[in-house]
Amino acid sequence: MTETNGLHPDAFAFYAELEQNQNREWWLANKRRYDENVKAPVERLVDALGGEFGPLKIFRPHKDVRFSADKRPYKDHLGLVTADTASGGDASTFYLQLSQHGLMLAGGLYQPERAQLARFREIVDDNRLVGDLEATLDEVGEQGFAIMTEDALTTAPRGYRADHPKIALLRLKRLAIAAQHAPADWMTGPELVDRVRAGWRTVRVWNDWLMENLPRPVEGAR
């Protein structure tokens, strides 16, 4: 198995500087720096993780700005994703994000289908079933993971009252969890691989719950 000595310490500074230099001239002047100090160490990490979690995909650094109000051409992070084939086919994922803020380990269902989201809300609304969901969230929470609330509804979903005791769960549109880690020494050393493995194994606990409790994805159903 190929191991890695960790990320390059310059990777975090690279993204801090990129945030202030969203232009082609800076990017071209720093392209070799990106290739050697950011991408190459992540590629070694991909090799080390591939046996358990592969195949993994590194997202391209350029943004698709055609339909976005944010026209900055470069992403402020490097993203790495793989499908959790053991826990639900190609829908549930493992995700890693490298930025100036450190590393985020995450995964789950980022774009649940309507039927999956509807079933999730039924479980939240059922006192006989919600306990197992909350116990699973508590389990991953002990390892630093929390449900992602980005893009959550600001009002109650149709059919549920706004003062529902579980309204925060009912408002979710993503069924994913994440743990954010500030830059630390373990990220630039051999401990990195084991820390990412451990984090994604926690994500697998969540992915297993999703697979066991939600309908399987149906292509074209979103």
Coordinates of N, CA and C in Angstrom, one line a residue:
M1 N 0.8 -1.2 0.0 CA 0.0 0.0 0.0 C 0.9 1.3 0.0
T2 N 0.6 2.2 -0.8 CA 1.3 3.4 -0.9 C 0.9 4.3 0.3
E3 N 1.9 4.8 1.0 CA 1.6 5.7 2.1 C 2.0 7.2 1.7
T4 N 1.7 8.1 2.5 CA 2.0 9.5 2.3 C 2.6 10.1 3.5
N5 N 3.5 11.1 3.3 CA 4.1 11.8 4.5 C 3.2 13.0 4.9
G6 N 2.0 13.1 4.3 CA 1.1 14.2 4.7 C 1.1 15.3 3.6
L7 N 0.3 16.3 3.9 CA 0.1 17.5 3.1 C 1.4 18.3 3.2
H8 N 1.6 19.2 2.2 CA 2.6 20.1 2.2 C 2.2 21.3 3.1
P9 N 3.0 21.8 4.0 CA 2.6 22.9 4.9 C 2.2 24.2 4.1
D10 N 2.6 24.3 2.9 CA 2.3 25.5 2.1 C 0.9 25.4 1.5
A11 N 0.2 24.3 1.6 CA -1.1 24.2 1.0 C -2.1 25.1 1.6
F12 N -2.1 25.3 2.9 CA -3.0 26.2 3.5 C -2.8 27.7 3.1
A13 N -1.5 28.0 3.1 CA -1.1 29.4 2.7 C -1.5 29.6 1.2
F14 N -1.3 28.6 0.4 CA -1.7 28.8 -1.0 C -3.1 29.2 -1.2
Y15 N -4.0 28.6 -0.4 CA -5.5 28.9 -0.6 C -5.8 30.3 0.1
A16 N -5.1 30.6 1.1 CA -5.2 32.0 1.7 C -4.8 33.1 0.7
E17 N -3.8 32.8 0.0 CA -3.3 33.8 -1.0 C -4.2 33.8 -2.3
L18 N -4.7 32.6 -2.6 CA -5.6 32.5 -3.8 C -6.9 33.3 -3.6
E19 N -7.4 33.3 -2.3 CA -8.6 34.1 -2.0 C -8.4 35.5 -2.4
Q20 N -7.2 36.0 -2.2 CA -6.9 37.5 -2.4 C -6.4 37.7 -3.9
N21 N -6.2 36.7 -4.6 CA -5.7 36.8 -6.0 C -6.4 36.0 -7.0
Q22 N -7.7 36.3 -7.1 CA -8.6 35.5 -8.0 C -8.4 36.0 -9.4
N23 N -7.2 35.8 -10.0 CA -7.0 36.2 -11.4 C -6.1 35.3 -12.1
R24 N -6.1 35.3 -13.4 CA -5.4 34.3 -14.2 C -3.9 34.5 -14.1
E25 N -3.4 35.7 -13.9 CA -2.0 36.0 -13.9 C -1.4 35.3 -12.6
W26 N -2.1 35.5 -11.5 CA -1.6 34.9 -10.2 C -1.6 33.4 -10.3
W27 N -2.7 32.9 -10.9 CA -2.8 31.4 -11.0 C -1.7 30.8 -11.9
L28 N -1.4 31.4 -13.0 CA -0.4 30.9 -13.9 C 1.0 31.0 -13.2
A29 N 1.2 32.1 -12.5 CA 2.5 32.3 -11.8 C 2.7 31.3 -10.6
N30 N 1.6 30.7 -10.1 CA 1.6 29.8 -9.0 C 1.1 28.4 -9.4
K31 N 1.0 28.1 -10.7 CA 0.5 26.8 -11.1 C 1.4 25.7 -10.7
R32 N 2.7 25.9 -10.8 CA 3.7 24.9 -10.4 C 3.6 24.6 -8.9
R33 N 3.4 25.7 -8.1 CA 3.2 25.6 -6.7 C 2.0 24.8 -6.4
Y34 N 0.9 25.0 -7.1 CA -0.3 24.2 -6.9 C 0.0 22.7 -7.2
D35 N 0.6 22.5 -8.3 CA 0.9 21.1 -8.7 C 1.7 20.3 -7.7
E36 N 2.8 21.0 -7.2 CA 3.7 20.4 -6.3 C 3.4 20.4 -4.8
N37 N 2.8 21.5 -4.4 CA 2.5 21.6 -2.9 C 1.1 21.3 -2.5
V38 N 0.2 21.3 -3.5 CA -1.2 21.1 -3.1 C -1.7 19.7 -3.7
K39 N -1.6 19.7 -5.0 CA -2.2 18.5 -5.7 C -1.4 17.2 -5.5
A40 N -0.1 17.3 -5.7 CA 0.7 16.1 -5.6 C 0.6 15.3 -4.2
P41 N 0.7 16.0 -3.1 CA 0.5 15.3 -1.8 C -0.9 14.7 -1.7
V42 N -1.9 15.4 -2.2 CA -3.3 14.9 -2.2 C -3.4 13.6 -3.1
E43 N -2.7 13.6 -4.2 CA -2.7 12.4 -5.0 C -2.0 11.2 -4.3
R44 N -1.0 11.5 -3.5 CA -0.4 10.4 -2.7 C -1.4 9.9 -1.6
L45 N -2.2 10.9 -1.1 CA -3.2 10.5 -0.1 C -4.3 9.6 -0.8
V46 N -4.6 10.0 -2.0 CA -5.6 9.2 -2.8 C -5.1 7.7 -2.9
D47 N -3.8 7.6 -3.3 CA -3.2 6.3 -3.4 C -3.3 5.5 -2.1
A48 N -3.0 6.1 -1.0 CA -3.0 5.5 0.3 C -4.4 5.0 0.7
L49 N -5.4 5.8 0.4 CA -6.8 5.5 0.8 C -7.5 4.6 -0.2
G50 N -7.0 4.5 -1.4 CA -7.8 3.8 -2.4 C -8.1 2.4 -2.1
G51 N -7.3 1.7 -1.4 CA -7.6 0.3 -1.1 C -8.9 0.1 -0.4
E52 N -9.2 1.0 0.6 CA -10.4 0.9 1.4 C -11.6 1.7 0.8
F53 N -11.2 2.9 0.2 CA -12.3 3.8 -0.1 C -12.4 4.1 -1.6
G54 N -11.4 3.6 -2.4 CA -11.4 4.0 -3.8 C -12.5 3.5 -4.7
P55 N -12.6 4.0 -5.9 CA -11.7 5.0 -6.5 C -12.2 6.4 -6.1
L56 N -11.2 7.3 -6.0 CA -11.4 8.6 -5.5 C -11.2 9.6 -6.6
K57 N -11.9 10.7 -6.6 CA -11.8 11.8 -7.6 C -11.4 13.1 -6.9
I58 N -10.4 13.7 -7.5 CA -10.0 15.1 -7.1 C -10.7 16.1 -8.1
F59 N -11.5 17.0 -7.5 CA -12.2 18.0 -8.4 C -11.2 19.0 -9.0
R60 N -11.5 19.4 -10.1 CA -10.7 20.4 -10.8 C -10.7 21.7 -10.1
P61 N -9.6 22.5 -10.2 CA -9.6 23.8 -9.4 C -10.4 24.9 -10.0
H62 N -10.8 24.8 -11.3 CA -11.5 25.9 -11.9 C -13.0 25.8 -11.6
K63 N -13.7 26.9 -11.4 CA -15.1 26.9 -11.2 C -15.9 27.0 -12.5
D64 N -17.0 26.5 -12.5 CA -18.0 26.7 -13.6 C -18.9 27.9 -13.2
V65 N -18.6 29.0 -13.7 CA -19.2 30.3 -13.3 C -20.4 30.6 -14.2
R66 N -20.8 29.8 -15.1 CA -21.8 30.1 -16.1 C -23.1 30.4 -15.4
F67 N -23.5 29.7 -14.4 CA -24.8 29.8 -13.8 C -24.6 30.3 -12.3
S68 N -23.5 30.9 -12.0 CA -23.2 31.3 -10.6 C -23.1 32.9 -10.6
A69 N -23.6 33.4 -9.5 CA -23.5 34.9 -9.3 C -22.0 35.2 -8.8
D70 N -21.4 34.2 -8.3 CA -20.0 34.4 -7.9 C -19.1 34.1 -9.1
K71 N -18.5 35.1 -9.7 CA -17.7 34.9 -10.9 C -16.2 34.7 -10.7
R72 N -15.8 34.5 -9.4 CA -14.4 34.2 -9.2 C -14.0 32.9 -9.9
P73 N -12.9 32.9 -10.6 CA -12.7 31.7 -11.5 C -12.1 30.5 -10.8
Y74 N -11.6 30.6 -9.6 CA -10.9 29.5 -9.0 C -11.5 29.1 -7.6
K75 N -11.6 27.8 -7.4 CA -12.2 27.4 -6.1 C -11.3 27.7 -5.0
D76 N -11.8 28.0 -3.8 CA -11.0 28.4 -2.7 C -10.7 27.2 -1.8
H77 N -10.8 26.0 -2.4 CA -10.5 24.7 -1.8 C -10.2 23.6 -2.8
L78 N -9.6 22.6 -2.3 CA -9.5 21.3 -3.1 C -10.4 20.3 -2.6
G79 N -11.3 19.7 -3.4 CA -12.2 18.7 -3.0 C -11.9 17.4 -3.5
L80 N -12.1 16.4 -2.7 CA -11.9 15.0 -3.0 C -13.1 14.2 -2.6
V81 N -13.6 13.3 -3.5 CA -14.8 12.6 -3.2 C -14.7 11.1 -3.7
T82 N -15.5 10.3 -3.0 CA -15.6 8.9 -3.5 C -16.9 8.4 -3.0
A83 N -17.5 7.5 -3.8 CA -18.8 6.9 -3.5 C -18.6 5.8 -2.4
D84 N -19.5 5.8 -1.5 CA -19.5 4.7 -0.5 C -20.3 3.5 -1.0
T85 N -19.6 2.7 -1.8 CA -20.3 1.6 -2.5 C -20.8 0.5 -1.5
A86 N -20.2 0.5 -0.3 CA -20.6 -0.5 0.7 C -21.8 -0.1 1.5
S87 N -22.2 1.2 1.4 CA -23.3 1.7 2.2 C -24.4 2.4 1.3
G88 N -24.5 2.1 0.1 CA -25.6 2.7 -0.6 C -25.3 3.0 -2.1
G89 N -24.5 2.2 -2.7 CA -24.3 2.5 -4.2 C -23.5 3.8 -4.4
D90 N -23.9 4.5 -5.4 CA -23.2 5.7 -5.8 C -23.8 7.0 -5.3
A91 N -24.6 6.9 -4.3 CA -25.3 8.1 -3.8 C -24.6 8.6 -2.5
S92 N -24.4 7.8 -1.5 CA -23.7 8.1 -0.3 C -22.2 8.3 -0.6
T93 N -21.6 9.3 0.0 CA -20.2 9.6 -0.3 C -19.3 9.8 0.9
F94 N -18.0 9.8 0.6 CA -17.0 10.3 1.5 C -16.4 11.5 0.9
Y95 N -16.1 12.5 1.6 CA -15.6 13.8 1.1 C -14.5 14.3 1.9
L96 N -13.5 15.0 1.3 CA -12.5 15.7 2.0 C -12.3 17.0 1.3
Q97 N -12.1 18.1 2.1 CA -11.9 19.4 1.5 C -10.7 20.0 2.2
L98 N -9.7 20.5 1.4 CA -8.6 21.2 1.9 C -8.7 22.6 1.5
S99 N -8.5 23.5 2.5 CA -8.6 24.9 2.3 C -7.6 25.7 3.3
Q100 N -7.7 27.0 3.2 CA -6.8 27.7 4.2 C -7.3 27.5 5.6
H101 N -8.5 27.0 5.8 CA -9.1 26.7 7.1 C -8.7 25.4 7.7
G102 N -8.0 24.5 6.9 CA -7.6 23.2 7.3 C -8.3 22.1 6.5
L103 N -8.7 21.1 7.2 CA -9.3 19.9 6.5 C -10.8 19.7 7.0
M104 N -11.7 19.5 6.1 CA -13.0 19.1 6.4 C -13.2 17.7 5.9
L105 N -13.6 16.8 6.8 CA -14.0 15.4 6.5 C -15.5 15.3 6.5
A106 N -16.1 14.7 5.5 CA -17.5 14.7 5.5 C -18.0 13.6 4.6
G107 N -19.3 13.5 4.5 CA -20.0 12.5 3.7 C -21.4 12.3 4.0
G108 N -22.1 11.5 3.2 CA -23.5 11.2 3.3 C -24.2 11.5 2.0
L109 N -25.4 11.9 2.1 CA -26.2 12.3 0.9 C -26.3 13.8 0.7
Y110 N -25.6 14.3 -0.3 CA -25.6 15.7 -0.5 C -26.8 16.2 -1.3
Q111 N -27.3 15.3 -2.1 CA -28.5 15.6 -2.9 C -29.5 14.5 -2.9
P112 N -30.1 14.3 -1.7 CA -31.1 13.2 -1.6 C -32.3 13.4 -2.5
E113 N -32.8 12.3 -3.0 CA -33.9 12.3 -3.9 C -35.2 12.7 -3.1
R114 N -36.2 13.0 -3.7 CA -37.4 13.5 -3.0 C -37.9 12.4 -2.1
A115 N -37.9 11.1 -2.6 CA -38.5 10.0 -1.8 C -37.6 9.8 -0.6
Q116 N -36.3 10.0 -0.7 CA -35.4 9.8 0.4 C -35.6 10.9 1.4
L117 N -35.7 12.1 1.0 CA -35.9 13.2 1.9 C -37.3 13.1 2.6
A118 N -38.3 12.7 1.8 CA -39.6 12.5 2.4 C -39.6 11.4 3.5
R119 N -38.9 10.3 3.2 CA -38.8 9.2 4.2 C -38.1 9.7 5.4
F120 N -37.0 10.5 5.2 CA -36.2 11.0 6.4 C -37.1 11.8 7.3
R121 N -38.0 12.7 6.7 CA -38.9 13.5 7.5 C -39.9 12.7 8.2
E122 N -40.4 11.6 7.6 CA -41.3 10.7 8.2 C -40.7 10.1 9.5
I123 N -39.4 9.7 9.4 CA -38.7 9.1 10.5 C -38.6 10.2 11.6
V124 N -38.2 11.4 11.3 CA -38.0 12.5 12.2 C -39.4 12.7 13.0
D125 N -40.5 12.6 12.3 CA -41.8 12.9 12.8 C -42.4 11.7 13.6
D126 N -41.7 10.5 13.6 CA -42.2 9.3 14.2 C -41.5 9.1 15.5
N127 N -42.1 9.2 16.6 CA -41.5 9.0 17.9 C -40.9 7.6 18.1
R128 N -41.4 6.7 17.4 CA -40.9 5.3 17.5 C -39.6 5.1 16.7
L129 N -39.3 6.0 15.8 CA -38.2 5.8 14.9 C -37.1 6.8 15.1
V130 N -37.5 8.0 15.5 CA -36.5 9.1 15.6 C -35.4 8.8 16.6
G131 N -35.6 8.0 17.6 CA -34.6 7.8 18.6 C -33.4 7.1 18.0
D132 N -33.6 6.2 17.0 CA -32.4 5.5 16.4 C -31.6 6.5 15.6
L133 N -32.3 7.4 14.9 CA -31.7 8.5 14.1 C -30.8 9.4 15.0
E134 N -31.4 9.8 16.1 CA -30.7 10.7 17.1 C -29.5 10.0 17.7
A135 N -29.7 8.7 18.0 CA -28.6 7.9 18.6 C -27.4 7.8 17.6
T136 N -27.7 7.7 16.3 CA -26.7 7.6 15.3 C -26.0 9.0 15.2
L137 N -26.7 10.1 15.2 CA -26.1 11.4 15.2 C -25.3 11.6 16.4
D138 N -25.7 11.1 17.6 CA -24.9 11.2 18.8 C -23.6 10.4 18.7
E139 N -23.7 9.3 18.1 CA -22.5 8.4 17.9 C -21.5 9.1 17.1
V140 N -21.9 9.7 15.9 CA -20.9 10.3 15.1 C -20.5 11.7 15.7
G141 N -21.4 12.3 16.5 CA -21.0 13.5 17.2 C -19.9 13.3 18.2
E142 N -19.8 12.2 18.8 CA -18.7 11.9 19.7 C -17.4 12.0 19.0
Q143 N -17.4 11.8 17.7 CA -16.1 11.8 16.9 C -15.9 13.2 16.2
G144 N -16.8 14.2 16.6 CA -16.6 15.5 16.1 C -17.4 15.8 14.8
F145 N -18.3 14.9 14.4 CA -19.1 15.2 13.2 C -20.5 15.7 13.6
A146 N -21.0 16.6 12.8 CA -22.3 17.2 13.0 C -23.0 17.2 11.6
I147 N -24.4 17.2 11.7 CA -25.2 17.3 10.5 C -24.9 18.6 9.8
M148 N -24.8 18.6 8.5 CA -24.6 19.9 7.8 C -25.9 20.6 7.6
T149 N -26.0 21.9 7.9 CA -27.2 22.6 7.9 C -27.2 23.6 6.7
E150 N -26.1 23.7 5.9 CA -26.1 24.6 4.8 C -27.3 24.2 3.9
D151 N -27.9 25.3 3.3 CA -29.0 25.2 2.4 C -30.3 24.6 3.1
A152 N -30.3 24.5 4.4 CA -31.6 24.1 5.1 C -32.7 25.1 4.8
L153 N -33.9 24.6 4.8 CA -35.1 25.4 4.7 C -35.1 26.4 5.8
T154 N -35.7 27.6 5.5 CA -35.8 28.6 6.6 C -37.2 28.5 7.2
T155 N -38.1 27.8 6.6 CA -39.4 27.6 7.2 C -39.7 26.1 7.3
A156 N -40.8 25.7 7.8 CA -41.1 24.3 8.0 C -41.4 23.7 6.6
P157 N -41.0 22.5 6.3 CA -41.5 21.8 5.1 C -43.0 21.6 5.0
R158 N -43.5 21.5 3.9 CA -45.0 21.4 3.7 C -45.4 20.1 4.5
G159 N -46.5 20.3 5.2 CA -47.1 19.2 6.0 C -46.6 19.1 7.4
Y160 N -45.6 20.0 7.8 CA -45.1 20.0 9.2 C -45.2 21.4 9.8
R161 N -45.5 21.4 11.1 CA -45.7 22.7 11.7 C -44.3 23.3 12.1
A162 N -44.3 24.6 12.1 CA -43.1 25.4 12.4 C -42.6 25.2 13.8
D163 N -43.4 24.8 14.8 CA -43.0 24.6 16.2 C -42.8 23.1 16.5
H164 N -42.6 22.3 15.4 CA -42.3 20.9 15.6 C -41.0 20.8 16.5
P165 N -41.0 19.9 17.5 CA -39.9 19.7 18.4 C -38.6 19.3 17.6
K166 N -38.7 18.7 16.5 CA -37.5 18.3 15.7 C -37.4 19.2 14.4
I167 N -37.8 20.4 14.5 CA -37.9 21.3 13.3 C -36.5 21.4 12.6
A168 N -35.4 21.4 13.4 CA -34.1 21.6 12.8 C -33.8 20.4 11.8
L169 N -34.2 19.2 12.2 CA -34.0 18.0 11.4 C -34.9 18.1 10.2
L170 N -36.1 18.5 10.4 CA -37.1 18.5 9.3 C -36.7 19.5 8.2
R171 N -36.0 20.5 8.6 CA -35.7 21.6 7.6 C -34.5 21.1 6.7
L172 N -33.8 20.1 7.0 CA -32.6 19.7 6.3 C -32.9 19.4 4.8
K173 N -32.1 19.8 4.0 CA -32.1 19.4 2.5 C -31.0 18.5 2.1
R174 N -29.9 18.6 2.9 CA -28.7 17.7 2.8 C -28.8 16.7 3.9
L175 N -28.4 15.5 3.6 CA -28.3 14.5 4.7 C -26.9 14.1 4.8
A176 N -26.0 15.0 5.1 CA -24.6 14.8 5.2 C -24.1 15.3 6.5
I177 N -22.9 14.7 6.9 CA -22.3 15.1 8.2 C -20.9 15.6 7.9
A178 N -20.3 16.4 8.7 CA -19.0 17.0 8.5 C -18.3 17.3 9.8
A179 N -16.9 17.2 9.7 CA -16.1 17.6 10.9 C -15.0 18.5 10.3
Q180 N -14.9 19.7 10.8 CA -13.9 20.7 10.4 C -12.7 20.7 11.3
H181 N -11.5 20.6 10.8 CA -10.3 20.6 11.6 C -9.4 21.7 11.1
A182 N -9.0 22.6 12.0 CA -8.1 23.7 11.7 C -6.7 23.1 11.4
P183 N -5.9 23.8 10.7 CA -4.5 23.3 10.3 C -3.8 22.8 11.6
A184 N -3.2 21.6 11.5 CA -2.5 21.0 12.6 C -1.4 20.2 12.1
D185 N -0.5 19.9 13.0 CA 0.7 19.1 12.6 C 0.4 17.8 12.0
W186 N -0.6 17.1 12.5 CA -0.9 15.8 12.0 C -1.3 15.8 10.5
M187 N -1.7 16.9 10.0 CA -2.0 17.0 8.6 C -0.8 16.9 7.7
T188 N 0.4 17.3 8.2 CA 1.6 17.4 7.3 C 2.5 16.2 7.6
G189 N 2.0 15.2 8.3 CA 2.9 14.1 8.7 C 2.2 12.7 8.3
P190 N 2.8 11.6 8.7 CA 2.3 10.3 8.4 C 1.0 10.0 9.1
E191 N 0.6 10.7 10.1 CA -0.6 10.5 10.8 C -1.8 10.8 10.0
L192 N -1.6 11.6 8.9 CA -2.8 12.1 8.1 C -3.6 10.9 7.6
V193 N -3.0 9.9 7.0 CA -3.8 8.8 6.4 C -4.7 8.1 7.5
D194 N -4.1 7.8 8.6 CA -4.9 7.2 9.6 C -6.0 8.1 10.2
R195 N -5.8 9.4 10.2 CA -6.8 10.3 10.7 C -8.0 10.4 9.7
V196 N -7.6 10.4 8.4 CA -8.7 10.5 7.4 C -9.4 9.1 7.4
R197 N -8.7 8.0 7.4 CA -9.4 6.7 7.5 C -10.4 6.7 8.7
A198 N -9.9 7.1 9.8 CA -10.8 7.1 11.0 C -12.0 7.9 10.8
G199 N -11.8 9.1 10.3 CA -12.9 10.0 10.0 C -13.9 9.4 9.1
W200 N -13.5 8.9 8.0 CA -14.4 8.3 7.0 C -15.1 7.1 7.5
R201 N -14.4 6.3 8.4 CA -15.1 5.2 9.0 C -16.3 5.7 9.9
T202 N -16.1 6.8 10.5 CA -17.2 7.4 11.3 C -18.3 7.8 10.3
V203 N -18.0 8.4 9.2 CA -18.9 8.8 8.1 C -19.7 7.5 7.7
R204 N -19.0 6.4 7.6 CA -19.7 5.1 7.2 C -20.8 4.7 8.1
V205 N -20.6 5.1 9.4 CA -21.7 4.8 10.4 C -23.0 5.5 9.9
W206 N -22.8 6.8 9.5 CA -24.0 7.6 9.0 C -24.5 7.0 7.7
N207 N -23.6 6.7 6.8 CA -24.0 6.2 5.5 C -24.7 4.8 5.7
D208 N -24.3 4.0 6.6 CA -25.0 2.8 6.9 C -26.5 3.0 7.4
W209 N -26.6 4.1 8.2 CA -28.0 4.4 8.7 C -28.8 4.8 7.5
L210 N -28.3 5.6 6.6 CA -29.0 6.1 5.4 C -29.5 4.9 4.6
M211 N -28.5 4.0 4.3 CA -28.9 2.9 3.5 C -29.9 2.0 4.1
E212 N -29.9 1.8 5.4 CA -30.8 0.9 6.1 C -32.2 1.5 6.3
N213 N -32.3 2.9 6.2 CA -33.6 3.5 6.6 C -34.3 4.3 5.4
L214 N -33.5 4.6 4.4 CA -34.1 5.4 3.3 C -34.2 4.5 2.0
P215 N -35.1 4.8 1.1 CA -35.2 4.1 -0.1 C -33.9 4.2 -1.0
R216 N -33.6 3.2 -1.7 CA -32.4 3.3 -2.6 C -32.7 4.3 -3.7
P217 N -31.6 4.9 -4.1 CA -31.8 6.0 -5.2 C -32.3 5.4 -6.5
V218 N -33.1 6.1 -7.2 CA -33.6 5.8 -8.5 C -33.2 6.8 -9.5
E219 N -32.5 6.3 -10.5 CA -31.9 7.3 -11.5 C -33.0 8.1 -12.1
G220 N -32.7 9.5 -12.1 CA -33.6 10.4 -12.7 C -34.8 10.8 -11.8
A221 N -34.8 10.4 -10.5 CA -35.9 10.7 -9.7 C -35.9 12.0 -9.0
R222 N -34.7 12.7 -9.1 CA -34.6 14.0 -8.4 C -35.4 15.0 -9.2

